[in-house]
Amino acid sequence: MAEVMINAAFAPFADQAPKGAKRRKARGPKVGRSLGGVVQQLRAAQPLMGGAVGRPTGRQATPRIPTGAQYMARWHRSAAGSRGYKLYLPASRPRRPKGLILMLHGCSQNPDDFAIGTHMNALAEKHGLAVAYPAQTRSRFNRASCWKWFRPTHQHRGVGEPAILASLTRKLMREFGIRRDGVFVAGLSAGGAMAVILADLYPEVFSAAGIHSGLARGSAHDVVSAMSTMRSGAASTGSIPAVDARALPVRRIIFQGAADRTVHPSNAGMIVAAAVGDDVVPTRTDNRSAGGREYARSEYAGADGTTLVEFWMIDGAGHAWSGGRPAGSYTDRKGPDASTHMLRFFMGKSA
C-alpha cells in the first residue's frame, strides 16, 4: 500500500486514508533567509508549480469530435482581463445545452490536452452539456501556464483571474440560457485550486465543483508559501477562510491521490474542512476498488441532509487525473474514473 504523509492539518481525515497506509512526519522545504536562498527556492519551485514530477506522459493532439458536435476557439474579454478558451457544444443539443462545465487545466497543460486526458467531451455529449476550457496565458513569470491560485490578488471576489472566469461563465449562461443549477466547475492541480476559489467566491454562478489534486483558498500567499503548502500541507486550518454559510451551498466532489508527491494529501482535507468544518464526521464511508486501485470514499451532508461534499482518497495514485486517458498529460488510467463520477455528482446522483 502507498505511504501517505499526514500532518496535524489532516488529522480529522486520517481515518479515511486507505487501510494499511503508513504515517510519517511531513517535512517541508527549508526557508533560506538570504536573497540567494529565496532565488534558489523559486527556481526549485518551477517544476513543482509545473504540475507534476517529471515530464508529462501525454501526446499533443486535437480532441476527436463526433459528427454534429462543435469544438471552437473563442476569446473572452471582461473588465478584469481576457482569456482565450475552447468551447465544446454537443451534437445532441448544440444550441440549447442542458448545462455547462468550466474545465480548468493544470500547469503545463492547455485546453486540448486537458480535454483529451479527462475525456470530458465524450461524457458531456451523453448528458447534452457544453464544456468550456479556458486557457491560462504564458508569460515571463508564468512559463508553465499556472492559474495564480496562490496570490492574494486572485483569492478575492471581483478581481483577477476568478473575476475573468466568472465573467466568462456568466456570458455563456446568457448565450445558451443556462441556469445556475446546471453550471459546474472542475480542475486539476492549479486548476483544482482555482475551482475551489470560484466555488467559494461565486456561489451564485456555480452549483457544484469538482476538485482533483487541488488546494484550499488562502492556503498560500506567494510562490514560496505555495511550495511549502504543496509539499507538506498548510500549517493549520485557521489559515483557510471558511466558506460563507449564508451563501448558496456549492456541492464539492474531491479526488486526491494518496501517493501524490506534488500536492500533499492533507490539502484535500483542508478543502473538506473549509466546506463543512474540521469537526464534522462523514455521514457515509466506504472502501472499495476500481481500475486496479483501492480507494476510500466519504460523504458529508449539509444542513438539509443532502450530500454537500464527496471525498475520494485513492491508494497508490500520484499527481494525475484518476481514470484519465493516456493520450493526455498527467493522467492515470488506473483507479476510479474521476470524470464519470464528477458528472454523476454534478447531476445529483449518488454513487
C-alpha positions as a LaTeX table, in Angstrom:
\begin{tabular}{lrrr}
\hline
Residue & $x$ (\AA) & $y$ (\AA) & $z$ (\AA) \\
\hline
Met1 & 0.00 & 0.00 & 0.00 \\
Ala2 & 1.13 & 3.56 & $-0.61$ \\
Glu3 & 2.77 & 5.61 & 2.06 \\
Val4 & 0.73 & 8.68 & 2.99 \\
Met5 & 2.21 & 11.74 & 4.66 \\
Ile6 & $-0.26$ & 13.00 & 7.26 \\
Asn7 & 0.23 & 16.04 & 9.49 \\
Ala8 & $-1.95$ & 17.76 & 12.08 \\
Ala9 & $-3.95$ & 19.59 & 9.43 \\
Phe10 & $-5.18$ & 16.27 & 8.07 \\
Ala11 & $-5.94$ & 14.73 & 11.46 \\
Pro12 & $-9.75$ & 14.89 & 11.14 \\
Phe13 & $-9.48$ & 12.82 & 7.96 \\
Ala14 & $-6.69$ & 10.44 & 8.92 \\
Asp15 & $-9.05$ & 7.50 & 9.27 \\
Gln16 & $-10.08$ & 7.94 & 5.64 \\
Ala17 & $-6.65$ & 7.08 & 4.30 \\
Pro18 & $-6.55$ & 3.67 & 2.60 \\
Lys19 & $-6.20$ & 0.79 & 5.04 \\
Gly20 & $-2.58$ & $-0.08$ & 5.79 \\
Ala21 & $-1.16$ & 3.30 & 4.84 \\
Lys22 & 1.88 & 4.30 & 6.87 \\
Arg23 & 2.33 & 7.62 & 8.58 \\
Arg24 & 5.43 & 9.68 & 8.78 \\
Lys25 & 6.17 & 13.23 & 9.76 \\
Ala26 & 5.89 & 15.64 & 6.86 \\
Arg27 & 8.98 & 17.72 & 6.26 \\
Gly28 & 8.59 & 20.98 & 4.43 \\
Pro29 & 11.27 & 22.85 & 2.48 \\
Lys30 & 13.86 & 24.82 & 4.39 \\
Val31 & 13.35 & 28.55 & 4.02 \\
Gly32 & 16.55 & 30.46 & 3.35 \\
Arg33 & 16.96 & 33.94 & 4.84 \\
Ser34 & 19.23 & 35.39 & 2.19 \\
Leu35 & 18.13 & 36.66 & $-1.22$ \\
Gly36 & 20.16 & 33.87 & $-2.78$ \\
Gly37 & 18.23 & 31.32 & $-0.75$ \\
Val38 & 14.91 & 32.73 & $-1.89$ \\
Val39 & 16.03 & 32.68 & $-5.52$ \\
Gln40 & 17.04 & 29.05 & $-5.17$ \\
Gln41 & 13.63 & 28.26 & $-3.69$ \\
Leu42 & 11.86 & 29.94 & $-6.59$ \\
Arg43 & 13.96 & 28.03 & $-9.10$ \\
Ala44 & 13.27 & 24.79 & $-7.26$ \\
Ala45 & 9.57 & 25.61 & $-7.30$ \\
Gln46 & 9.35 & 25.83 & $-11.09$ \\
Pro47 & 8.99 & 22.09 & $-11.80$ \\
Leu48 & 6.77 & 21.80 & $-8.73$ \\
Met49 & 4.49 & 24.59 & $-9.93$ \\
Gly50 & 4.52 & 22.92 & $-13.33$ \\
Gly51 & 2.01 & 20.39 & $-12.04$ \\
Ala52 & 3.89 & 17.10 & $-11.65$ \\
Val53 & 7.20 & 15.46 & $-11.04$ \\
Gly54 & 8.99 & 14.70 & $-14.29$ \\
Arg55 & 7.68 & 15.05 & $-17.83$ \\
Pro56 & 4.04 & 14.79 & $-18.83$ \\
Thr57 & 3.12 & 11.45 & $-20.35$ \\
Gly58 & 0.56 & 12.68 & $-22.86$ \\
Arg59 & 0.96 & 13.38 & $-26.57$ \\
Gln60 & $-0.18$ & 16.70 & $-28.01$ \\
Ala61 & $-3.22$ & 16.24 & $-30.23$ \\
Thr62 & $-6.63$ & 17.64 & $-31.00$ \\
Pro63 & $-9.69$ & 16.03 & $-29.39$ \\
Arg64 & $-11.84$ & 13.85 & $-31.63$ \\
Ile65 & $-15.21$ & 15.46 & $-32.16$ \\
Pro66 & $-18.31$ & 13.44 & $-33.12$ \\
Thr67 & $-20.32$ & 14.39 & $-36.18$ \\
Gly68 & $-22.60$ & 17.29 & $-35.44$ \\
Ala69 & $-20.71$ & 18.48 & $-32.37$ \\
Gln70 & $-18.66$ & 21.69 & $-32.32$ \\
Tyr71 & $-15.27$ & 22.42 & $-30.75$ \\
Met72 & $-14.26$ & 26.00 & $-31.39$ \\
Ala73 & $-11.68$ & 28.55 & $-30.28$ \\
Arg74 & $-13.04$ & 31.74 & $-28.74$ \\
Trp75 & $-11.84$ & 34.80 & $-26.84$ \\
His76 & $-13.48$ & 36.41 & $-23.81$ \\
Arg77 & $-12.91$ & 40.00 & $-22.64$ \\
Ser78 & $-14.01$ & 41.47 & $-19.33$ \\
Ala79 & $-13.22$ & 44.40 & $-17.06$ \\
Ala80 & $-10.84$ & 42.15 & $-15.08$ \\
Gly81 & $-8.96$ & 40.88 & $-18.13$ \\
Ser82 & $-9.28$ & 38.49 & $-21.06$ \\
Arg83 & $-8.59$ & 34.84 & $-21.85$ \\
Gly84 & $-8.89$ & 32.51 & $-24.81$ \\
Tyr85 & $-10.90$ & 29.32 & $-24.43$ \\
Lys86 & $-12.15$ & 26.27 & $-26.30$ \\
Leu87 & $-15.87$ & 25.54 & $-26.29$ \\
Tyr88 & $-17.44$ & 22.14 & $-26.87$ \\
Leu89 & $-21.10$ & 22.05 & $-27.92$ \\
Pro90 & $-22.72$ & 18.58 & $-28.00$ \\
Ala91 & $-24.24$ & 17.25 & $-31.21$ \\
Ser92 & $-27.37$ & 16.33 & $-29.25$ \\
Arg93 & $-28.01$ & 19.93 & $-28.11$ \\
Pro94 & $-25.75$ & 22.38 & $-29.98$ \\
Arg95 & $-27.99$ & 25.43 & $-29.48$ \\
Arg96 & $-29.53$ & 24.72 & $-26.09$ \\
Pro97 & $-27.22$ & 22.59 & $-23.92$ \\
Lys98 & $-28.68$ & 21.29 & $-20.68$ \\
Gly99 & $-25.74$ & 22.64 & $-18.68$ \\
Leu100 & $-22.17$ & 23.92 & $-18.70$ \\
Ile101 & $-18.89$ & 22.68 & $-17.24$ \\
Leu102 & $-15.95$ & 25.07 & $-16.83$ \\
Met103 & $-12.79$ & 22.92 & $-17.02$ \\
Leu104 & $-9.57$ & 24.40 & $-15.62$ \\
His105 & $-6.35$ & 22.70 & $-16.74$ \\
Gly106 & $-3.29$ & 22.19 & $-14.57$ \\
Cys107 & 0.14 & 23.73 & $-15.01$ \\
Ser108 & 1.96 & 22.85 & $-18.25$ \\
Gln109 & $-1.35$ & 21.86 & $-19.84$ \\
Asn110 & $-3.67$ & 23.51 & $-22.35$ \\
Pro111 & $-7.37$ & 23.12 & $-23.23$ \\
Asp112 & $-6.85$ & 20.45 & $-25.92$ \\
Asp113 & $-4.55$ & 18.38 & $-23.73$ \\
Phe114 & $-6.94$ & 18.62 & $-20.79$ \\
Ala115 & $-9.96$ & 17.72 & $-22.91$ \\
Ile116 & $-8.20$ & 14.61 & $-24.22$ \\
Gly117 & $-6.91$ & 13.43 & $-20.84$ \\
Thr118 & $-10.20$ & 13.86 & $-18.97$ \\
His119 & $-12.37$ & 12.65 & $-21.91$ \\
Met120 & $-14.91$ & 15.16 & $-20.64$ \\
Asn121 & $-16.27$ & 15.97 & $-24.10$ \\
Ala122 & $-17.48$ & 12.40 & $-24.62$ \\
Leu123 & $-19.21$ & 12.40 & $-21.24$ \\
Ala124 & $-20.73$ & 15.82 & $-21.85$ \\
Glu125 & $-22.08$ & 14.56 & $-25.16$ \\
Lys126 & $-24.01$ & 11.82 & $-23.36$ \\
His127 & $-25.57$ & 14.34 & $-20.99$ \\
Gly128 & $-26.11$ & 17.14 & $-23.51$ \\
Leu129 & $-23.72$ & 19.54 & $-21.76$ \\
Ala130 & $-21.46$ & 22.27 & $-23.08$ \\
Val131 & $-17.84$ & 22.37 & $-21.88$ \\
Ala132 & $-15.62$ & 25.47 & $-21.75$ \\
Tyr133 & $-11.83$ & 25.10 & $-21.41$ \\
Pro134 & $-10.20$ & 28.46 & $-20.53$ \\
Ala135 & $-6.52$ & 28.77 & $-21.37$ \\
Gln136 & $-4.13$ & 30.34 & $-18.90$ \\
Thr137 & $-1.68$ & 32.68 & $-20.59$ \\
Arg138 & 2.08 & 32.17 & $-20.60$ \\
Ser139 & 4.36 & 34.98 & $-19.52$ \\
Arg140 & 7.91 & 35.64 & $-18.43$ \\
Phe141 & 6.95 & 34.87 & $-14.83$ \\
Asn142 & 4.46 & 32.11 & $-15.60$ \\
Arg143 & 6.07 & 29.89 & $-18.20$ \\
Ala144 & 4.14 & 26.83 & $-17.04$ \\
Ser145 & 0.71 & 28.47 & $-17.60$ \\
Cys146 & $-0.37$ & 28.02 & $-13.98$ \\
Trp147 & $-3.53$ & 29.63 & $-12.62$ \\
Lys148 & $-2.37$ & 32.00 & $-9.88$ \\
Trp149 & $-4.34$ & 30.42 & $-7.02$ \\
Phe150 & $-1.57$ & 31.22 & $-4.52$ \\
Arg151 & $-1.58$ & 35.02 & $-4.90$ \\
Pro152 & $-3.94$ & 37.13 & $-2.72$ \\
Thr153 & $-4.97$ & 39.19 & $-5.76$ \\
His154 & $-6.58$ & 36.06 & $-7.20$ \\
Gln155 & $-8.25$ & 34.87 & $-3.99$ \\
His156 & $-10.87$ & 37.62 & $-3.71$ \\
Arg157 & $-14.15$ & 38.33 & $-5.43$ \\
Gly158 & $-14.34$ & 40.90 & $-8.20$ \\
Val159 & $-10.67$ & 40.94 & $-9.22$ \\
Gly160 & $-8.05$ & 38.88 & $-11.01$ \\
Glu161 & $-8.47$ & 35.51 & $-12.64$ \\
Pro162 & $-11.55$ & 34.46 & $-10.63$ \\
Ala163 & $-13.39$ & 37.53 & $-11.94$ \\
Ile164 & $-12.36$ & 36.75 & $-15.53$ \\
Leu165 & $-13.53$ & 33.13 & $-15.25$ \\
Ala166 & $-16.80$ & 34.06 & $-13.55$ \\
Ser167 & $-17.45$ & 36.67 & $-16.24$ \\
Leu168 & $-16.82$ & 34.06 & $-18.96$ \\
Thr169 & $-19.21$ & 31.65 & $-17.28$ \\
Arg170 & $-21.94$ & 34.26 & $-16.96$ \\
Lys171 & $-21.52$ & 35.16 & $-20.62$ \\
Leu172 & $-22.05$ & 31.54 & $-21.68$ \\
Met173 & $-25.01$ & 31.19 & $-19.32$ \\
Arg174 & $-26.70$ & 34.13 & $-21.04$ \\
Glu175 & $-25.80$ & 32.92 & $-24.52$ \\
Phe176 & $-27.26$ & 29.44 & $-24.05$ \\
Gly177 & $-29.95$ & 30.16 & $-21.45$ \\
Ile178 & $-28.35$ & 28.01 & $-18.73$ \\
Arg179 & $-29.35$ & 28.44 & $-15.10$ \\
Arg180 & $-27.11$ & 28.11 & $-12.04$ \\
Asp181 & $-28.27$ & 24.58 & $-11.19$ \\
Gly182 & $-26.74$ & 23.41 & $-14.48$ \\
Val183 & $-23.38$ & 25.21 & $-14.13$ \\
Phe184 & $-20.31$ & 23.42 & $-12.77$ \\
Val185 & $-16.56$ & 23.97 & $-12.48$ \\
Ala186 & $-13.78$ & 21.37 & $-12.32$ \\
Gly187 & $-10.00$ & 21.44 & $-12.36$ \\
Leu188 & $-6.71$ & 19.65 & $-11.77$ \\
Ser189 & $-3.87$ & 20.83 & $-9.51$ \\
Ala190 & $-3.60$ & 24.61 & $-10.01$ \\
Gly191 & $-6.88$ & 24.36 & $-11.91$ \\
Gly192 & $-8.37$ & 22.46 & $-8.98$ \\
Ala193 & $-7.23$ & 25.19 & $-6.61$ \\
Met194 & $-8.85$ & 27.80 & $-8.85$ \\
Ala195 & $-12.04$ & 25.71 & $-8.96$ \\
Val196 & $-12.13$ & 25.91 & $-5.13$ \\
Ile197 & $-11.72$ & 29.68 & $-5.30$ \\
Leu198 & $-14.56$ & 30.05 & $-7.81$ \\
Ala199 & $-16.84$ & 27.84 & $-5.69$ \\
Asp200 & $-16.04$ & 29.94 & $-2.61$ \\
Leu201 & $-16.34$ & 33.35 & $-4.25$ \\
Tyr202 & $-19.11$ & 32.87 & $-6.81$ \\
Pro203 & $-21.75$ & 30.57 & $-5.29$ \\
Glu204 & $-24.47$ & 32.34 & $-7.30$ \\
Val205 & $-22.78$ & 31.16 & $-10.53$ \\
Phe206 & $-21.65$ & 27.58 & $-9.79$ \\
Ser207 & $-23.83$ & 24.90 & $-8.21$ \\
Ala208 & $-21.09$ & 22.25 & $-7.88$ \\
Ala209 & $-17.33$ & 21.89 & $-8.18$ \\
Gly210 & $-15.00$ & 19.00 & $-8.98$ \\
Ile211 & $-11.53$ & 19.31 & $-7.46$ \\
His212 & $-8.71$ & 16.93 & $-8.38$ \\
Ser213 & $-5.38$ & 17.25 & $-6.53$ \\
Gly214 & $-6.22$ & 20.83 & $-5.58$ \\
Leu215 & $-5.62$ & 23.18 & $-2.67$ \\
Ala216 & $-7.80$ & 25.31 & $-0.41$ \\
Arg217 & $-8.30$ & 29.01 & $-0.90$ \\
Gly218 & $-5.96$ & 31.00 & 1.34 \\
Ser219 & $-3.55$ & 28.13 & 1.94 \\
Ala220 & $-0.72$ & 30.13 & 0.31 \\
His221 & 0.05 & 33.78 & $-0.38$ \\
Asp222 & 3.09 & 33.64 & $-2.67$ \\
Val223 & 5.28 & 31.18 & $-4.58$ \\
Val224 & 7.36 & 30.21 & $-1.53$ \\
Ser225 & 4.35 & 29.52 & 0.71 \\
Ala226 & 2.69 & 27.68 & $-2.19$ \\
Met227 & 5.72 & 25.42 & $-2.50$ \\
Ser228 & 5.63 & 24.72 & 1.24 \\
Thr229 & 1.89 & 24.02 & 1.26 \\
Met230 & 2.12 & 21.73 & $-1.74$ \\
Arg231 & 4.97 & 19.75 & $-0.22$ \\
Ser232 & 3.82 & 19.44 & 3.37 \\
Gly233 & 0.32 & 20.88 & 3.70 \\
Ala234 & $-0.84$ & 24.10 & 5.31 \\
Ala235 & 0.24 & 24.74 & 8.90 \\
Ser236 & $-3.32$ & 24.81 & 10.27 \\
Thr237 & $-6.92$ & 25.08 & 9.19 \\
Gly238 & $-7.01$ & 28.51 & 10.81 \\
Ser239 & $-5.20$ & 29.98 & 7.78 \\
Ile240 & $-8.02$ & 28.97 & 5.45 \\
Pro241 & $-11.01$ & 31.29 & 5.02 \\
Ala242 & $-14.20$ & 29.39 & 5.77 \\
Val243 & $-16.97$ & 29.19 & 3.20 \\
Asp244 & $-19.73$ & 31.71 & 3.92 \\
Ala245 & $-22.55$ & 29.64 & 5.43 \\
Arg246 & $-25.07$ & 32.30 & 4.38 \\
Ala247 & $-24.22$ & 31.89 & 0.72 \\
Leu248 & $-25.77$ & 29.37 & $-1.63$ \\
Pro249 & $-24.21$ & 25.97 & $-0.96$ \\
Val250 & $-21.83$ & 24.76 & $-3.66$ \\
Arg251 & $-21.53$ & 20.99 & $-3.62$ \\
Arg252 & $-17.99$ & 19.63 & $-3.99$ \\
Ile253 & $-16.52$ & 16.31 & $-5.11$ \\
Ile254 & $-12.82$ & 15.97 & $-4.27$ \\
Phe255 & $-10.28$ & 13.47 & $-5.62$ \\
Gln256 & $-6.80$ & 13.07 & $-4.15$ \\
Gly257 & $-4.02$ & 10.56 & $-4.75$ \\
Ala258 & $-2.61$ & 9.13 & $-1.52$ \\
Ala259 & 0.83 & 8.82 & $-3.17$ \\
Asp260 & 0.82 & 12.37 & $-4.59$ \\
Arg261 & 4.30 & 13.88 & $-4.16$ \\
Thr262 & 3.40 & 17.20 & $-5.78$ \\
Val263 & 0.33 & 18.20 & $-3.76$ \\
His264 & 0.43 & 16.85 & $-0.20$ \\
Pro265 & $-2.68$ & 14.71 & 0.51 \\
Ser266 & $-3.52$ & 16.83 & 3.55 \\
Asn267 & $-4.56$ & 19.63 & 1.21 \\
Ala268 & $-7.66$ & 17.65 & 0.27 \\
Gly269 & $-8.58$ & 17.58 & 3.95 \\
Met270 & $-8.20$ & 21.36 & 4.07 \\
Ile271 & $-10.74$ & 21.73 & 1.28 \\
Val272 & $-13.21$ & 19.49 & 3.10 \\
Ala273 & $-12.68$ & 21.33 & 6.41 \\
Ala274 & $-13.24$ & 24.72 & 4.79 \\
Ala275 & $-16.52$ & 23.50 & 3.30 \\
Val276 & $-18.09$ & 21.61 & 6.23 \\
Gly277 & $-15.91$ & 22.33 & 9.28 \\
Asp278 & $-13.00$ & 20.40 & 10.74 \\
Asp279 & $-15.11$ & 18.68 & 13.40 \\
Val280 & $-17.81$ & 17.27 & 11.10 \\
Val281 & $-17.89$ & 13.50 & 10.74 \\
Pro282 & $-18.82$ & 11.72 & 7.49 \\
Thr283 & $-22.40$ & 10.58 & 7.07 \\
Arg284 & $-21.22$ & 7.66 & 4.97 \\
Thr285 & $-17.88$ & 5.97 & 4.29 \\
Asp286 & $-16.83$ & 3.01 & 2.20 \\
Asn287 & $-13.65$ & 1.35 & 0.98 \\
Arg288 & $-13.69$ & $-0.23$ & $-2.45$ \\
Ser289 & $-11.54$ & $-0.69$ & $-5.54$ \\
Ala290 & $-11.80$ & 0.33 & $-9.17$ \\
Gly291 & $-9.44$ & 0.03 & $-12.10$ \\
Gly292 & $-6.85$ & $-1.76$ & $-10.02$ \\
Arg293 & $-6.68$ & 0.80 & $-7.21$ \\
Glu294 & $-8.30$ & 0.81 & $-3.80$ \\
Tyr295 & $-9.94$ & 3.97 & $-2.55$ \\
Ala296 & $-11.71$ & 5.40 & 0.48 \\
Arg297 & $-14.80$ & 7.49 & $-0.21$ \\
Ser298 & $-16.58$ & 9.67 & 2.36 \\
Glu299 & $-19.74$ & 11.76 & 2.16 \\
Tyr300 & $-20.53$ & 14.85 & 4.24 \\
Ala301 & $-24.09$ & 16.13 & 4.49 \\
Gly302 & $-25.24$ & 19.73 & 4.59 \\
Ala303 & $-27.82$ & 21.22 & 6.94 \\
Asp304 & $-30.68$ & 19.86 & 4.82 \\
Gly305 & $-29.30$ & 16.32 & 4.85 \\
Thr306 & $-28.20$ & 16.26 & 1.21 \\
Thr307 & $-24.60$ & 15.38 & 0.35 \\
Leu308 & $-22.55$ & 18.58 & 0.30 \\
Val309 & $-19.08$ & 17.03 & $-0.07$ \\
Glu310 & $-17.90$ & 13.73 & $-1.53$ \\
Phe311 & $-14.24$ & 12.96 & $-0.82$ \\
Trp312 & $-12.20$ & 10.26 & $-2.61$ \\
Met313 & $-8.73$ & 9.26 & $-1.38$ \\
Ile314 & $-7.13$ & 6.91 & $-3.93$ \\
Asp315 & $-4.44$ & 4.48 & $-2.81$ \\
Gly316 & $-1.24$ & 4.41 & $-4.88$ \\
Ala317 & $-2.29$ & 7.32 & $-7.09$ \\
Gly318 & 0.10 & 10.17 & $-7.73$ \\
His319 & $-0.42$ & 13.65 & $-9.16$ \\
Ala320 & $-2.61$ & 12.67 & $-12.10$ \\
Trp321 & $-6.27$ & 12.61 & $-13.16$ \\
Ser322 & $-7.72$ & 9.31 & $-11.93$ \\
Gly323 & $-9.14$ & 7.11 & $-14.68$ \\
Gly324 & $-7.87$ & 9.52 & $-17.33$ \\
Arg325 & $-6.82$ & 8.75 & $-20.88$ \\
Pro326 & $-3.09$ & 8.21 & $-21.54$ \\
Ala327 & $-3.18$ & 10.42 & $-24.65$ \\
Gly328 & $-3.46$ & 13.40 & $-22.29$ \\
Ser329 & $-0.81$ & 14.57 & $-19.83$ \\
Tyr330 & $-0.87$ & 13.99 & $-16.07$ \\
Thr331 & $-3.38$ & 11.16 & $-16.24$ \\
Asp332 & $-3.58$ & 7.79 & $-14.50$ \\
Arg333 & $-5.57$ & 5.17 & $-16.39$ \\
Lys334 & $-5.93$ & 3.20 & $-13.17$ \\
Gly335 & $-8.40$ & 3.94 & $-10.40$ \\
Pro336 & $-11.97$ & 5.24 & $-10.36$ \\
Asp337 & $-12.93$ & 7.40 & $-13.33$ \\
Ala338 & $-12.90$ & 10.91 & $-11.85$ \\
Ser339 & $-14.65$ & 12.44 & $-14.87$ \\
Thr340 & $-17.53$ & 9.97 & $-14.78$ \\
His341 & $-18.05$ & 10.43 & $-11.05$ \\
Met342 & $-17.84$ & 14.21 & $-11.31$ \\
Leu343 & $-20.62$ & 14.19 & $-13.92$ \\
Arg344 & $-22.66$ & 11.80 & $-11.77$ \\
Phe345 & $-22.18$ & 14.06 & $-8.75$ \\
Phe346 & $-22.97$ & 17.21 & $-10.73$ \\
Met347 & $-26.24$ & 15.63 & $-11.83$ \\
Gly348 & $-27.18$ & 14.95 & $-8.22$ \\
Lys349 & $-26.95$ & 11.17 & $-8.42$ \\
Ser350 & $-25.50$ & 9.02 & $-5.62$ \\
Ala351 & $-22.65$ & 6.57 & $-6.18$ \\
\hline
\end{tabular}
